[in-house]
Short mmCIF file of C-alpha atoms and ligand atoms in Angstrom, two decimals:
data_model
loop_
_atom_site.label_atom_id
_atom_site.label_comp_id
_atom_site.label_asym_id
_atom_site.label_seq_id
_atom_site.Cartn_x
_atom_site.Cartn_y
_atom_site.Cartn_z
CA MET A 1 -9.40 -21.27 170.14
CA ILE A 2 -8.49 -17.67 170.98
CA GLN A 3 -4.89 -16.52 170.83
CA ALA A 4 -4.15 -12.87 171.47
CA PHE A 5 -0.61 -11.52 171.02
CA HIS A 6 0.32 -8.11 172.41
CA VAL A 7 -3.08 -6.64 171.63
CA TYR A 8 -3.69 -2.93 172.15
CA LYS A 9 -6.90 -1.02 171.58
CA GLN A 10 -7.10 2.73 171.69
CA TYR A 11 -10.44 4.37 170.88
CA ASP A 12 -9.22 7.92 171.41
CA ARG A 13 -6.02 9.75 172.19
CA GLU A 14 -6.47 10.08 175.95
CA SER A 15 -6.94 6.49 177.05
CA MET A 16 -5.99 2.93 176.19
CA ALA A 17 -8.90 0.44 176.42
CA LEU A 18 -6.57 -2.58 176.14
CA SER A 19 -2.79 -2.65 176.68
CA ASP A 20 -0.49 -5.49 175.71
CA ILE A 21 -3.01 -8.30 176.07
CA THR A 22 -1.47 -11.71 175.49
CA LEU A 23 -3.68 -14.66 176.34
CA HIS A 24 -4.76 -18.06 175.13
CA VAL A 25 -8.13 -19.76 175.51
CA ALA A 26 -7.87 -23.41 174.50
CA LYS A 27 -10.42 -25.27 172.38
CA GLY A 28 -13.12 -26.68 174.65
CA ASP A 29 -12.38 -24.33 177.55
CA PHE A 30 -14.94 -22.60 179.72
CA CYS A 31 -13.44 -19.36 180.86
CA PHE A 32 -14.49 -16.13 182.58
CA LEU A 33 -13.24 -12.67 181.71
CA THR A 34 -13.61 -10.38 184.69
CA GLY A 35 -12.62 -7.00 186.05
CA PRO A 36 -14.26 -3.75 187.11
CA SER A 37 -16.36 -1.61 184.80
CA GLY A 38 -14.15 -0.02 182.16
CA ALA A 39 -11.49 -2.75 182.44
CA GLY A 40 -11.84 -3.65 178.76
CA LYS A 41 -13.97 -6.82 178.84
CA THR A 42 -16.45 -5.73 176.18
CA THR A 43 -13.66 -4.34 174.04
CA PHE A 44 -11.85 -7.66 174.10
CA LEU A 45 -15.00 -9.56 173.08
CA LYS A 46 -15.60 -7.06 170.27
CA LEU A 47 -12.09 -7.71 168.96
CA VAL A 48 -12.65 -11.48 168.99
CA PHE A 49 -15.91 -11.01 167.12
CA ARG A 50 -14.22 -8.60 164.70
CA GLU A 51 -16.65 -5.85 165.58
CA GLU A 52 -13.59 -3.71 166.31
CA LEU A 53 -10.01 -3.99 165.10
CA PRO A 54 -7.04 -3.83 167.47
CA SER A 55 -4.80 -0.77 167.22
CA GLN A 56 -1.83 -3.13 167.47
CA GLY A 57 -1.28 -6.87 167.88
CA GLN A 58 -2.76 -10.05 166.47
CA ILE A 59 -5.76 -12.17 167.36
CA LEU A 60 -6.28 -15.71 166.12
CA VAL A 61 -9.68 -17.35 166.41
CA GLY A 62 -9.85 -21.03 165.51
CA GLY A 63 -6.34 -20.67 164.11
CA ARG A 64 -7.25 -17.83 161.73
CA ASN A 65 -5.71 -14.42 162.07
CA ILE A 66 -8.89 -12.38 162.24
CA THR A 67 -7.02 -9.09 162.24
CA ALA A 68 -5.86 -9.88 158.72
CA ILE A 69 -8.86 -11.56 157.09
CA PRO A 70 -10.47 -9.71 154.20
CA GLN A 71 -13.86 -8.04 154.69
CA GLY A 72 -15.51 -10.78 152.63
CA GLN A 73 -14.59 -13.46 155.17
CA ILE A 74 -16.09 -11.67 158.17
CA PRO A 75 -19.57 -13.20 157.74
CA GLU A 76 -18.03 -16.66 157.85
CA LEU A 77 -16.18 -15.80 161.07
CA ARG A 78 -19.41 -14.47 162.60
CA ARG A 79 -21.20 -17.69 161.70
CA SER A 80 -18.66 -19.69 163.66
CA VAL A 81 -18.86 -17.43 166.74
CA GLY A 82 -22.08 -17.01 168.75
CA VAL A 83 -22.61 -13.87 170.82
CA VAL A 84 -24.94 -13.18 173.75
CA PHE A 85 -25.44 -9.76 175.36
CA GLN A 86 -26.71 -8.48 178.69
CA ASP A 87 -29.84 -6.95 177.17
CA PHE A 88 -30.79 -9.99 175.01
CA LYS A 89 -31.35 -7.86 171.88
CA LEU A 90 -34.51 -9.71 170.81
CA LEU A 91 -36.92 -8.27 168.25
CA LYS A 92 -40.12 -7.47 170.19
CA ARG A 93 -42.50 -7.79 167.25
CA LYS A 94 -41.19 -11.17 166.17
CA THR A 95 -42.03 -14.51 167.74
CA ILE A 96 -39.42 -16.52 169.60
CA LEU A 97 -39.07 -18.85 166.62
CA GLU A 98 -38.67 -15.90 164.21
CA ASN A 99 -36.07 -14.35 166.48
CA VAL A 100 -34.01 -17.51 166.50
CA ALA A 101 -34.47 -18.06 162.74
CA PHE A 102 -33.40 -14.49 162.00
CA VAL A 103 -29.74 -15.19 161.23
CA PRO A 104 -30.33 -18.12 158.85
CA ARG A 105 -32.99 -15.98 157.15
CA ILE A 106 -30.61 -13.14 156.44
CA LEU A 107 -28.09 -15.71 155.23
CA GLY A 108 -30.63 -16.89 152.66
CA VAL A 109 -31.29 -20.32 154.16
CA PRO A 110 -34.57 -21.80 152.76
CA ALA A 111 -37.63 -21.19 154.99
CA ARG A 112 -38.21 -24.82 156.02
CA GLU A 113 -34.58 -25.26 156.94
CA GLN A 114 -34.65 -21.99 158.94
CA LYS A 115 -37.57 -23.30 160.96
CA ARG A 116 -36.04 -26.71 161.47
CA ARG A 117 -32.79 -25.25 162.76
CA ALA A 118 -34.52 -22.65 164.93
CA PHE A 119 -36.74 -25.32 166.50
CA ALA A 120 -33.75 -27.57 167.21
CA SER A 121 -31.87 -24.70 168.78
CA LEU A 122 -34.88 -23.68 170.92
CA ARG A 123 -35.24 -27.27 172.05
CA SER A 124 -31.62 -27.29 173.18
CA VAL A 125 -32.42 -24.44 175.60
CA GLY A 126 -35.74 -26.02 176.63
CA LEU A 127 -38.01 -23.38 175.11
CA HIS A 128 -39.46 -25.05 172.01
CA HIS A 129 -42.90 -25.09 173.64
CA LYS A 130 -42.88 -21.27 173.67
CA MET A 131 -41.86 -20.80 170.06
CA HIS A 132 -44.99 -18.86 169.10
CA ALA A 133 -44.79 -16.47 172.07
CA TYR A 134 -43.34 -12.96 171.82
CA PRO A 135 -40.27 -11.88 173.81
CA LEU A 136 -42.18 -9.69 176.27
CA GLN A 137 -44.41 -12.63 177.22
CA LEU A 138 -41.32 -14.40 178.61
CA SER A 139 -39.36 -13.88 181.82
CA GLY A 140 -35.92 -12.29 181.65
CA GLY A 141 -34.24 -15.67 182.07
CA GLU A 142 -36.32 -17.15 179.27
CA GLN A 143 -35.54 -14.21 177.00
CA GLN A 144 -31.85 -14.77 177.62
CA ARG A 145 -32.28 -18.46 176.77
CA VAL A 146 -33.85 -17.42 173.47
CA ALA A 147 -30.86 -15.17 172.81
CA ILE A 148 -28.60 -18.15 173.54
CA ALA A 149 -30.61 -20.36 171.17
CA ARG A 150 -30.14 -17.69 168.50
CA ALA A 151 -26.39 -17.57 169.19
CA LEU A 152 -26.15 -21.37 168.94
CA ILE A 153 -28.07 -21.82 165.71
CA ASN A 154 -24.98 -22.29 163.55
CA GLU A 155 -23.40 -24.63 166.10
CA PRO A 156 -20.56 -22.18 166.70
CA MET A 157 -17.09 -23.30 167.75
CA LEU A 158 -17.01 -20.37 170.18
CA LEU A 159 -19.68 -18.73 172.32
CA LEU A 160 -19.00 -15.23 173.69
CA ALA A 161 -21.28 -13.76 176.36
CA ASP A 162 -21.06 -10.18 177.61
CA GLU A 163 -22.54 -9.82 181.12
CA PRO A 164 -25.23 -12.36 180.16
CA THR A 165 -26.73 -12.46 183.67
CA GLY A 166 -26.43 -8.75 184.45
CA ASN A 167 -30.18 -8.22 184.16
CA LEU A 168 -31.25 -11.45 185.86
CA ASP A 169 -31.96 -12.48 189.43
CA PRO A 170 -29.53 -15.01 190.97
CA GLU A 171 -31.73 -18.04 190.29
CA MET A 172 -32.14 -17.23 186.61
CA ALA A 173 -28.46 -16.42 186.39
CA GLN A 174 -27.69 -19.92 187.71
CA GLU A 175 -29.93 -21.42 185.06
CA ILE A 176 -28.09 -19.53 182.31
CA MET A 177 -24.76 -20.77 183.70
CA ARG A 178 -26.05 -24.35 183.70
CA LEU A 179 -26.98 -23.90 180.06
CA PHE A 180 -23.52 -22.59 179.21
CA LEU A 181 -22.01 -25.64 180.91
CA GLU A 182 -24.17 -27.89 178.72
CA VAL A 183 -23.15 -26.00 175.60
CA ASN A 184 -19.52 -26.35 176.65
CA ALA A 185 -19.98 -30.07 177.31
CA ARG A 186 -21.17 -30.45 173.71
CA GLY A 187 -17.82 -29.06 172.56
CA THR A 188 -18.25 -25.30 172.19
CA THR A 189 -15.58 -23.10 173.76
CA VAL A 190 -17.24 -20.56 176.08
CA LEU A 191 -15.94 -17.15 177.16
CA VAL A 192 -18.13 -15.19 179.58
CA ALA A 193 -17.41 -11.58 180.55
CA THR A 194 -18.83 -10.71 183.96
CA HIS A 195 -18.02 -8.74 187.08
CA ASP A 196 -20.15 -11.07 189.23
CA ARG A 197 -17.52 -12.45 191.62
CA ASP A 198 -19.98 -14.74 193.46
CA MET A 199 -21.02 -16.46 190.29
CA ILE A 200 -17.43 -16.90 189.15
CA GLN A 201 -16.56 -18.46 192.49
CA ARG A 202 -19.48 -20.88 192.40
CA MET A 203 -18.48 -22.07 188.94
CA GLY A 204 -14.86 -22.87 189.71
CA LYS A 205 -13.65 -22.27 186.17
CA ARG A 206 -10.62 -20.49 184.80
CA VAL A 207 -10.72 -16.72 185.31
CA ILE A 208 -8.86 -14.08 183.30
CA ALA A 209 -8.90 -10.79 185.20
CA LEU A 210 -8.49 -7.44 183.49
CA ASP A 211 -7.86 -4.11 185.12
CA ARG A 212 -7.55 -0.84 183.22
CA GLY A 213 -6.92 -2.70 180.00
CA ARG A 214 -4.29 -5.10 181.26
CA VAL A 215 -4.38 -8.77 182.20
CA VAL A 216 -3.75 -8.89 185.96
CA SER A 217 -4.26 -12.62 186.42
CA GLY A 218 -5.31 -15.72 184.54
N1 ADP B 301 -16.63 3.07 171.44
C1 ADP B 301 -15.81 3.60 172.36
N2 ADP B 301 -15.24 4.80 172.18
C2 ADP B 301 -14.38 5.33 173.08
N3 ADP B 301 -14.03 4.72 174.23
C3 ADP B 301 -14.58 3.52 174.48
C4 ADP B 301 -15.49 2.90 173.57
N4 ADP B 301 -15.87 1.70 174.09
C5 ADP B 301 -15.23 1.58 175.25
N5 ADP B 301 -14.46 2.66 175.49
C6 ADP B 301 -13.58 2.86 176.66
O1 ADP B 301 -12.72 1.74 176.75
C7 ADP B 301 -12.52 1.33 178.10
C8 ADP B 301 -12.93 -0.11 178.26
O2 ADP B 301 -14.35 -0.22 178.09
P1 ADP B 301 -15.12 -1.60 178.01
O3 ADP B 301 -14.41 -2.50 177.09
O4 ADP B 301 -16.53 -1.28 177.71
O5 ADP B 301 -14.95 -2.12 179.51
P2 ADP B 301 -15.85 -3.16 180.36
O6 ADP B 301 -16.67 -3.95 179.40
O7 ADP B 301 -14.85 -3.97 181.12
O8 ADP B 301 -16.68 -2.32 181.27
C9 ADP B 301 -13.33 2.31 178.94
O9 ADP B 301 -12.47 3.33 179.37
C10 ADP B 301 -14.34 2.85 177.96
O10 ADP B 301 -14.72 4.14 178.33
MG1 MG B 302 -18.69 -4.27 179.29
#
């Protein structure tokens, strides 16, 4: 699902965010990306999502070389990859349903279809009964589940999560992990960046460890 070949990323002259990253995440895998702050976890996810381009090297996602695709094909890539962040990034003045329907709306999907898909996605995270609430009326864990529903709305082949439990207490973090396991069981490849060693240990999944921009294990 993700194949990286000798990937380097340099933001500025002084330091290298990623150095010679070669790794493979198979279709259907559930995998953690770990390492201390500044190790390059977020940078790697941004490259996979084509939010940044590598300075050198190639990245294939779902068999397509995303470092070489034309600008016009980026939206299609983004539709097939869901992304979840630490801070949820929900729109405070929109309802839960509107937040989840946001992506199909900007893609020009008809209103009824937007709602149908958003409802189905909210149901898959167990929050359809709160669809008319606003983000701040929900707990942190629930807000993250809404963000996951939004990321899943196009039934992506790949789900990327960047420190998704960083703002949550351990119980809520567990719940989010359970949800990721369910998503993975339905066939989506999952890559979670986190520095939470306890959580990684509890999960017993494959771990790719980065340190100062290099793969040190995994
Ligand atoms: N937009 C940016 N501009 C310059 N340097 C950056 C930028 N983003 C990240 N970096 C640097 O790249 C390195 C890796 O950062 P990051 O990928 O955010 O690591 P992590 O997510 O593991 O904490 C750090 O040294 C960081 O300061
Ligand atoms: Mg980070």
